[in-house]
CSV table of C-alpha atoms in Angstrom, one decimal:
chain,number,residue,atom,x,y,z
A,181,MET,CA,25.9,4.9,44.4
A,182,HIS,CA,25.3,1.4,43.3
A,183,GLY,CA,21.7,2.3,42.4
A,184,LEU,CA,22.7,5.2,40.0
A,185,PRO,CA,24.2,3.1,37.2
A,186,TYR,CA,21.1,0.8,37.3
A,187,VAL,CA,18.7,3.8,37.0
A,188,VAL,CA,20.8,5.2,34.1
A,189,PHE,CA,20.6,1.8,32.4
A,190,ILE,CA,16.8,1.6,32.9
A,191,ALA,CA,16.4,5.2,31.7
A,192,ALA,CA,18.5,4.5,28.6
A,193,LEU,CA,16.6,1.3,27.9
A,194,SER,CA,13.3,3.1,28.3
A,195,ALA,CA,14.4,5.8,25.9
A,196,LEU,CA,15.5,3.3,23.4
A,197,THR,CA,12.3,1.4,23.6
A,198,SER,CA,10.3,4.6,23.3
A,199,SER,CA,12.4,5.6,20.3
A,200,CYS,CA,11.8,2.3,18.6
A,201,ALA,CA,8.0,2.6,19.1
A,202,ALA,CA,8.0,6.1,17.8
A,203,SER,CA,10.1,5.0,14.8
A,204,ARG,CA,7.7,2.1,14.1
A,205,LEU,CA,4.7,4.5,14.4
A,206,LEU,CA,6.3,6.9,12.0
A,207,GLN,CA,7.0,4.0,9.5
A,208,CYS,CA,3.4,2.9,9.9
A,209,ASN,CA,2.1,6.4,9.3
A,210,ASN,CA,4.3,6.7,6.1
A,211,LEU,CA,3.1,3.4,4.7
A,212,VAL,CA,-0.5,4.2,5.5
A,213,ALA,CA,-0.3,7.7,4.0
A,214,ILE,CA,0.8,6.3,0.6
A,215,ALA,CA,-1.9,3.7,0.7
A,216,ASN,CA,-4.6,6.2,1.6
A,217,GLY,CA,-3.3,8.7,-0.9
A,218,ALA,CA,-3.6,6.1,-3.7
A,219,THR,CA,-7.0,5.1,-2.6
A,220,ALA,CA,-8.2,8.7,-2.5
A,221,GLU,CA,-6.9,9.5,-6.0
A,222,ILE,CA,-8.5,6.3,-7.4
A,223,GLU,CA,-11.8,7.2,-5.8
A,224,ILE,CA,-11.7,10.7,-7.3
A,225,LEU,CA,-10.9,9.3,-10.8
A,226,THR,CA,-13.6,6.7,-10.6
A,227,GLU,CA,-16.4,8.6,-8.9
A,228,ASP,CA,-18.7,7.6,-11.8
A,229,GLN,CA,-18.7,3.9,-11.2
A,230,ASN,CA,-20.1,3.4,-14.7
A,231,THR,CA,-17.3,5.2,-16.5
A,232,GLN,CA,-16.5,3.8,-19.9
A,233,ASP,CA,-13.6,6.0,-20.6
A,234,PRO,CA,-10.4,4.0,-21.0
A,235,LEU,CA,-8.4,7.1,-20.4
A,236,ILE,CA,-9.7,7.2,-16.8
A,237,TRP,CA,-8.6,3.6,-16.4
A,238,LEU,CA,-5.1,4.5,-17.6
A,239,GLN,CA,-4.9,7.4,-15.2
A,240,ALA,CA,-5.9,5.0,-12.4
A,241,ALA,CA,-3.1,2.6,-13.5
A,242,ASP,CA,-0.6,5.5,-13.5
A,243,THR,CA,-1.7,6.4,-10.0
A,244,LEU,CA,-1.1,2.9,-8.8
A,245,ASP,CA,2.3,2.7,-10.5
A,246,LYS,CA,3.2,5.9,-8.7
A,247,ALA,CA,2.0,4.5,-5.4
A,248,ALA,CA,4.0,1.3,-6.0
A,249,GLN,CA,7.1,3.4,-6.6
A,250,ASP,CA,6.5,5.6,-3.6
A,251,MET,CA,5.9,2.6,-1.5
A,252,GLN,CA,9.0,0.9,-2.7
A,253,THR,CA,11.2,3.9,-1.8
A,254,LEU,CA,10.0,3.9,1.9
A,255,GLY,CA,13.0,3.4,4.1
A,256,LEU,CA,11.4,0.8,6.4
A,257,ASP,CA,13.5,-1.2,8.9
A,258,ASP,CA,10.7,-3.0,10.6
A,259,PRO,CA,10.5,-6.5,9.1
A,260,GLN,CA,6.8,-6.8,9.3
A,261,LEU,CA,6.3,-3.5,7.7
A,262,GLN,CA,8.7,-4.4,5.0
A,263,GLN,CA,6.6,-7.5,4.3
A,264,TYR,CA,3.5,-5.3,4.0
A,265,GLN,CA,5.4,-2.9,1.8
A,266,GLY,CA,6.3,-5.6,-0.6
A,267,GLU,CA,2.7,-6.9,-0.7
A,268,PHE,CA,1.4,-3.3,-1.5
A,269,VAL,CA,4.0,-2.9,-4.2
A,270,THR,CA,3.0,-6.3,-5.8
A,271,MET,CA,-0.7,-5.6,-5.5
A,272,TYR,CA,-0.5,-2.1,-6.9
A,273,THR,CA,1.7,-3.3,-9.8
A,274,GLU,CA,-0.6,-6.2,-10.6
A,275,ILE,CA,-3.7,-4.0,-10.5
A,276,ALA,CA,-2.1,-1.4,-12.7
A,277,LYS,CA,-1.0,-4.1,-15.2
A,278,ALA,CA,-4.5,-5.6,-15.3
A,279,THR,CA,-6.1,-2.2,-15.6
A,280,ARG,CA,-4.0,-1.4,-18.6
A,281,ALA,CA,-4.8,-4.7,-20.2
A,282,TYR,CA,-8.5,-4.1,-19.6
A,283,SER,CA,-8.3,-0.6,-21.1
A,284,GLN,CA,-6.5,-1.9,-24.2
A,285,SER,CA,-8.8,-4.8,-24.7
A,286,TYR,CA,-11.8,-2.5,-24.3
A,287,LYS,CA,-10.5,-0.1,-26.9
A,288,GLU,CA,-9.9,-3.0,-29.3
A,289,LEU,CA,-13.4,-4.4,-28.6
A,290,ASN,CA,-11.7,-7.6,-27.6
A,291,ARG,CA,-14.3,-9.2,-25.3
A,292,GLU,CA,-12.0,-12.2,-24.4
A,293,GLY,CA,-9.2,-9.8,-23.4
A,294,VAL,CA,-11.6,-7.8,-21.3
A,295,ASP,CA,-12.8,-10.9,-19.5
A,296,VAL,CA,-9.2,-12.1,-18.9
A,297,ALA,CA,-8.1,-8.7,-17.6
A,298,LYS,CA,-11.2,-8.4,-15.4
A,299,VAL,CA,-10.4,-11.8,-13.7
A,300,LYS,CA,-6.7,-10.7,-13.1
A,301,LEU,CA,-7.9,-7.4,-11.8
A,302,GLU,CA,-10.3,-9.1,-9.4
A,303,GLN,CA,-7.6,-11.5,-8.2
A,304,ALA,CA,-5.2,-8.6,-7.6
A,305,VAL,CA,-7.7,-6.5,-5.7
A,306,GLN,CA,-8.9,-9.5,-3.6
A,307,ARG,CA,-6.0,-9.3,-1.2
A,308,GLU,CA,-6.5,-5.6,-0.4
A,309,THR,CA,-8.9,-6.1,2.5
A,310,ASP,CA,-6.6,-8.6,4.3
A,311,LEU,CA,-3.5,-6.5,3.7
A,312,VAL,CA,-5.2,-3.3,5.0
A,313,ASP,CA,-6.5,-5.2,8.0
A,314,GLY,CA,-3.1,-6.6,8.7
A,315,VAL,CA,-1.4,-3.2,8.6
A,316,ASN,CA,-4.1,-1.6,10.7
A,317,THR,CA,-3.9,-4.3,13.3
A,318,TYR,CA,-0.1,-4.3,13.4
A,319,CYS,CA,0.2,-0.6,13.6
A,320,ALA,CA,-2.5,-0.2,16.2
A,321,ALA,CA,-0.6,-2.7,18.5
A,322,ASN,CA,2.5,-0.6,18.4
């Protein structure tokens, strides 16, 4: 009889651990789904890499704003995923803002404004690779 409570404790601990791993996996999947969805929408909008239509840029900015909002509303309880979530929100918001500035400057034929917005856009996009790699590595380990 002494062994039974120990087995029940081990079984309960195992179920809890398994549940946490499943929860983390679900959280990873939700975060990745939003990121992948935003990327897919942007790729569709910008299929023609030489597009000069500021309306397309504004649609891309709207897509990123929506992705930032969707990302922000994820109910993540994993601290590392919360950090990644915040980084995605910041990145999407900064890219959208720079894209809007670029579009406006382009419409106004403001070369200096275009150049400034382009630099800000490049800076915001620069962290994407490290962020995606970090999420993929973290989520694959769990």
